[in-house]
Amino acid sequence: MLQTPFDHLVDAPHPKGYVAMRGTPVIDGSISDTAWSKAPWTDAFVDIEGSLKPNPRFMTRAKMLWDDDYFYIAAEMEEPHVWGTLTEHDSVIFYDNDFEVFIDPDGDNHNYYEFEMNALNTGWDLRLPKPYRDGGPALNEWEIPGLKTAVTIDGTLNNPSDTDRGWSVEIAMPWAPLGGKPATGVQWRVNFSRVEWQVDLIDGKYVKRAGLREDNWVWSPQWVIDMHQPQMWGYVQFEDSAGSLMPDLNHRAK
């Protein structure tokens, strides 16, 4: 039988799951308001290849909420040196350290959405009709009208002379560009990625360490260095209250 580089994904552990409850947070970059206090944190992020690689050097975790208008996402990232360089919308944001969101509403592994942002609150939104492995182009012209984002730095941005504690982001995605609001109890396929570059401090500036690739830390492991395997993304179930429990999802999405 012909082998492919992704055959091992068939036996990979089941993706992570999360119940997103209703709530309306203030989008200011802080995750301390009352609405967020009712939302649980995800598990700490792991390497994109899961247990095949060591745990990340720094903690990352996320939360989700929703209401009639938006899908809300928050993330908290431990980081001793917060930096960013890209300020133009739709730049290739992962050339900086970043936080990334991947959403496939109907779970068919096609027509999915990606959003990336850095510590300067610069964003890149794109849609993929199909994964790159299937010849899918990235449609950079796709936009998210009404998107709200904010960043808070726990420390100082682009200052190598001190040690920071980290940065946090908040994202409010309106439903219309995602195909419409889900009904209560519906599950979407969602994943998050954090790109982290190792840097040296040279002449008072951050410089990417030569010869090293970026680290990719994710909520639900992909088991391969490729975020564009939507069948490995997590399951997010939209519910009204904490009393609603996600059912057993020990099945593989088709």
Short mmCIF file of C-alpha atoms in Angstrom, two decimals:
data_model
loop_
_atom_site.label_atom_id
_atom_site.label_comp_id
_atom_site.label_asym_id
_atom_site.label_seq_id
_atom_site.Cartn_x
_atom_site.Cartn_y
_atom_site.Cartn_z
CA MET A 1 0.00 0.00 0.00
CA LEU A 2 1.26 3.48 -0.85
CA GLN A 3 2.37 5.33 2.29
CA THR A 4 1.86 9.06 2.79
CA PRO A 5 3.59 11.42 5.27
CA PHE A 6 0.30 11.64 7.22
CA ASP A 7 -0.59 7.95 7.62
CA HIS A 8 0.33 8.06 11.31
CA LEU A 9 -2.49 10.57 11.97
CA VAL A 10 -5.02 7.74 11.65
CA ASP A 11 -3.93 6.39 15.03
CA ALA A 12 -3.44 9.78 16.72
CA PRO A 13 -5.26 10.46 20.02
CA HIS A 14 -8.65 12.12 19.77
CA PRO A 15 -8.58 15.95 19.46
CA LYS A 16 -9.27 18.18 22.46
CA GLY A 17 -12.76 19.42 23.34
CA TYR A 18 -14.15 22.60 24.90
CA VAL A 19 -17.61 23.88 25.84
CA ALA A 20 -17.98 27.58 25.00
CA MET A 21 -20.60 29.26 27.17
CA ARG A 22 -22.53 32.45 26.52
CA GLY A 23 -20.94 35.67 27.71
CA THR A 24 -20.05 39.13 26.45
CA PRO A 25 -16.59 40.33 27.51
CA VAL A 26 -15.13 43.79 27.01
CA ILE A 27 -12.52 43.66 24.23
CA ASP A 28 -9.62 45.61 25.74
CA GLY A 29 -6.83 43.03 25.85
CA SER A 30 -7.42 42.17 29.50
CA ILE A 31 -8.90 38.82 30.49
CA SER A 32 -9.90 39.93 33.97
CA ASP A 33 -13.52 41.04 33.49
CA THR A 34 -16.46 39.14 34.91
CA ALA A 35 -17.53 37.49 31.67
CA TRP A 36 -14.15 35.77 31.23
CA SER A 37 -14.08 34.62 34.86
CA LYS A 38 -16.95 32.23 34.04
CA ALA A 39 -15.08 30.61 31.14
CA PRO A 40 -12.61 27.78 31.84
CA TRP A 41 -9.10 27.81 30.48
CA THR A 42 -8.14 25.28 27.87
CA ASP A 43 -5.39 22.83 28.66
CA ALA A 44 -1.93 24.33 28.40
CA PHE A 45 -0.69 24.33 24.82
CA VAL A 46 1.70 21.60 23.71
CA ASP A 47 4.11 21.21 20.82
CA ILE A 48 2.40 20.88 17.45
CA GLU A 49 3.71 17.29 17.31
CA GLY A 50 2.24 16.52 20.74
CA SER A 51 4.11 14.11 22.99
CA LEU A 52 6.60 13.43 20.18
CA LYS A 53 8.38 16.61 21.30
CA PRO A 54 9.18 18.27 24.68
CA ASN A 55 6.67 20.57 26.32
CA PRO A 56 6.86 24.26 25.33
CA ARG A 57 9.25 26.54 27.18
CA PHE A 58 6.46 29.00 28.03
CA MET A 59 2.83 28.58 29.10
CA THR A 60 0.00 29.36 26.68
CA ARG A 61 -3.72 28.86 27.30
CA ALA A 62 -7.00 30.17 25.89
CA LYS A 63 -10.67 30.77 26.68
CA MET A 64 -13.80 31.01 24.53
CA LEU A 65 -17.24 32.64 24.86
CA TRP A 66 -20.06 33.51 22.48
CA ASP A 67 -23.20 35.58 22.18
CA ASP A 68 -25.62 36.54 19.41
CA ASP A 69 -23.06 38.81 17.77
CA TYR A 70 -19.57 37.37 18.21
CA PHE A 71 -17.33 34.37 18.82
CA TYR A 72 -14.92 35.53 21.55
CA ILE A 73 -11.42 34.17 22.03
CA ALA A 74 -8.84 35.14 24.63
CA ALA A 75 -5.32 33.86 25.10
CA GLU A 76 -2.62 34.35 27.70
CA MET A 77 1.01 33.81 26.73
CA GLU A 78 3.97 33.68 29.08
CA GLU A 79 6.88 35.50 27.42
CA PRO A 80 10.06 36.96 28.97
CA HIS A 81 10.72 39.18 25.94
CA VAL A 82 7.66 40.57 24.15
CA TRP A 83 8.49 41.94 20.72
CA GLY A 84 6.91 42.64 17.36
CA THR A 85 7.87 44.27 14.08
CA LEU A 86 4.95 43.96 11.64
CA THR A 87 2.46 46.82 11.48
CA GLU A 88 0.79 46.36 8.08
CA HIS A 89 -2.52 44.48 7.91
CA ASP A 90 -2.29 41.10 6.14
CA SER A 91 1.47 40.86 6.60
CA VAL A 92 2.79 37.34 7.10
CA ILE A 93 2.30 37.66 10.83
CA PHE A 94 4.06 34.44 11.85
CA TYR A 95 7.36 36.07 10.89
CA ASP A 96 6.87 37.63 14.34
CA ASN A 97 5.85 35.73 17.45
CA ASP A 98 2.09 35.44 17.10
CA PHE A 99 -1.23 33.90 18.15
CA GLU A 100 -3.31 32.11 15.51
CA VAL A 101 -6.93 30.95 15.23
CA PHE A 102 -8.22 28.26 12.86
CA ILE A 103 -11.96 27.66 12.37
CA ASP A 104 -13.82 25.07 10.28
CA PRO A 105 -17.52 25.58 11.11
CA ASP A 106 -18.96 22.50 9.38
CA GLY A 107 -15.99 20.20 9.99
CA ASP A 108 -15.62 19.14 6.36
CA ASN A 109 -11.89 20.07 6.24
CA HIS A 110 -12.60 22.64 3.50
CA ASN A 111 -13.65 26.30 3.38
CA TYR A 112 -12.00 27.17 6.67
CA TYR A 113 -10.69 30.37 8.21
CA GLU A 114 -7.40 31.51 9.71
CA PHE A 115 -6.55 34.63 11.71
CA GLU A 116 -3.15 35.62 13.08
CA MET A 117 -2.11 38.55 15.26
CA ASN A 118 1.08 39.77 16.91
CA ALA A 119 1.90 41.79 20.00
CA LEU A 120 1.46 45.01 18.03
CA ASN A 121 -2.18 44.05 17.40
CA THR A 122 -1.51 43.63 13.68
CA GLY A 123 -3.73 41.01 12.05
CA TRP A 124 -3.82 38.71 9.02
CA ASP A 125 -7.16 37.16 8.04
CA LEU A 126 -7.47 34.61 5.27
CA ARG A 127 -9.75 31.86 3.98
CA LEU A 128 -8.73 28.53 2.50
CA PRO A 129 -11.15 26.74 0.15
CA LYS A 130 -9.14 23.56 0.79
CA PRO A 131 -5.91 22.63 2.59
CA TYR A 132 -2.57 23.40 0.98
CA ARG A 133 -1.90 19.67 0.55
CA ASP A 134 -4.94 19.53 -1.76
CA GLY A 135 -3.78 22.52 -3.79
CA GLY A 136 -5.76 25.04 -1.81
CA PRO A 137 -4.67 28.67 -2.19
CA ALA A 138 -4.78 31.13 0.68
CA LEU A 139 -7.31 33.87 -0.13
CA ASN A 140 -5.69 36.90 1.48
CA GLU A 141 -8.38 39.18 0.08
CA TRP A 142 -10.90 37.62 2.48
CA GLU A 143 -11.62 39.97 5.37
CA ILE A 144 -13.56 39.92 8.66
CA PRO A 145 -15.68 43.10 8.70
CA GLY A 146 -16.46 44.10 12.27
CA LEU A 147 -13.56 42.16 13.79
CA LYS A 148 -12.42 43.46 17.19
CA THR A 149 -8.98 42.70 18.66
CA ALA A 150 -6.92 44.01 21.55
CA VAL A 151 -3.56 43.25 23.17
CA THR A 152 -2.22 43.81 26.68
CA ILE A 153 1.52 43.63 27.41
CA ASP A 154 2.53 42.53 30.89
CA GLY A 155 5.89 44.23 30.68
CA THR A 156 7.34 46.46 27.97
CA LEU A 157 7.18 45.90 24.22
CA ASN A 158 10.43 45.76 22.23
CA ASN A 159 12.62 46.50 25.23
CA PRO A 160 15.43 43.93 25.60
CA SER A 161 16.77 45.62 28.74
CA ASP A 162 14.11 44.11 31.02
CA THR A 163 12.26 40.83 31.56
CA ASP A 164 8.55 40.73 30.74
CA ARG A 165 5.86 38.42 32.07
CA GLY A 166 3.91 37.97 28.86
CA TRP A 167 1.09 39.23 26.67
CA SER A 168 -2.60 38.52 26.26
CA VAL A 169 -5.01 38.94 23.37
CA GLU A 170 -8.77 39.22 22.94
CA ILE A 171 -10.59 38.59 19.68
CA ALA A 172 -14.27 39.13 18.80
CA MET A 173 -15.20 37.57 15.46
CA PRO A 174 -18.64 38.49 14.08
CA TRP A 175 -20.65 35.52 12.86
CA ALA A 176 -21.52 36.65 9.35
CA PRO A 177 -18.02 36.25 7.80
CA LEU A 178 -17.87 32.77 9.38
CA GLY A 179 -21.08 31.66 7.70
CA GLY A 180 -23.52 32.52 10.48
CA LYS A 181 -24.11 31.97 14.18
CA PRO A 182 -24.18 28.33 15.35
CA ALA A 183 -27.21 26.95 17.14
CA THR A 184 -26.89 25.91 20.77
CA GLY A 185 -25.32 22.47 21.01
CA VAL A 186 -23.55 22.68 17.64
CA GLN A 187 -19.86 21.76 17.40
CA TRP A 188 -17.26 23.56 15.31
CA ARG A 189 -13.70 22.45 14.61
CA VAL A 190 -11.30 25.00 16.10
CA ASN A 191 -7.61 25.14 16.91
CA PHE A 192 -5.10 27.69 18.15
CA SER A 193 -1.42 28.00 17.45
CA ARG A 194 1.33 30.12 18.94
CA VAL A 195 4.46 30.73 16.86
CA GLU A 196 7.55 31.43 18.97
CA TRP A 197 10.98 32.35 17.61
CA GLN A 198 14.15 32.03 19.66
CA VAL A 199 16.02 35.34 19.72
CA ASP A 200 19.36 36.73 20.80
CA LEU A 201 19.86 40.20 22.21
CA ILE A 202 22.39 41.95 19.95
CA ASP A 203 23.25 45.66 20.23
CA GLY A 204 20.08 46.30 22.19
CA LYS A 205 17.81 44.60 19.66
CA TYR A 206 16.02 41.27 19.30
CA VAL A 207 17.54 39.16 16.52
CA LYS A 208 16.17 35.76 15.49
CA ARG A 209 18.63 33.00 16.30
CA ALA A 210 20.33 31.89 13.10
CA GLY A 211 19.67 28.37 11.84
CA LEU A 212 16.64 27.70 14.05
CA ARG A 213 13.06 27.19 12.91
CA GLU A 214 10.16 28.65 14.81
CA ASP A 215 8.43 26.67 17.56
CA ASN A 216 4.74 25.88 17.02
CA TRP A 217 2.68 25.40 20.19
CA VAL A 218 -0.98 24.45 19.89
CA TRP A 219 -4.10 23.65 21.88
CA SER A 220 -5.00 20.38 20.13
CA PRO A 221 -1.87 18.67 18.76
CA GLN A 222 -1.57 18.09 15.03
CA TRP A 223 1.05 15.31 15.40
CA VAL A 224 2.82 16.76 12.36
CA ILE A 225 4.27 20.22 11.65
CA ASP A 226 1.25 21.37 9.67
CA MET A 227 -1.67 23.37 11.06
CA HIS A 228 -3.59 22.69 7.87
CA GLN A 229 -4.85 19.28 8.95
CA PRO A 230 -8.36 20.36 10.06
CA GLN A 231 -9.33 16.79 11.00
CA MET A 232 -6.95 17.15 13.98
CA TRP A 233 -8.38 20.42 15.28
CA GLY A 234 -10.31 20.52 18.54
CA TYR A 235 -14.08 20.35 18.99
CA VAL A 236 -15.81 23.46 20.38
CA GLN A 237 -19.44 23.02 21.44
CA PHE A 238 -21.58 26.14 21.88
CA GLU A 239 -23.83 26.01 24.95
CA ASP A 240 -25.87 28.43 27.06
CA SER A 241 -24.53 27.54 30.48
CA ALA A 242 -21.89 25.62 32.39
CA GLY A 243 -24.42 22.90 33.11
CA SER A 244 -24.22 21.72 29.52
CA LEU A 245 -21.59 19.02 29.10
CA MET A 246 -19.92 18.03 25.87
CA PRO A 247 -20.91 14.47 24.97
CA ASP A 248 -18.39 11.72 24.37
CA LEU A 249 -16.72 12.49 21.05
CA ASN A 250 -14.71 9.32 20.56
CA HIS A 251 -15.19 9.32 16.84
CA ARG A 252 -13.19 10.62 13.94
CA ALA A 253 -14.64 13.46 11.86
CA LYS A 254 -15.37 12.40 8.30
#
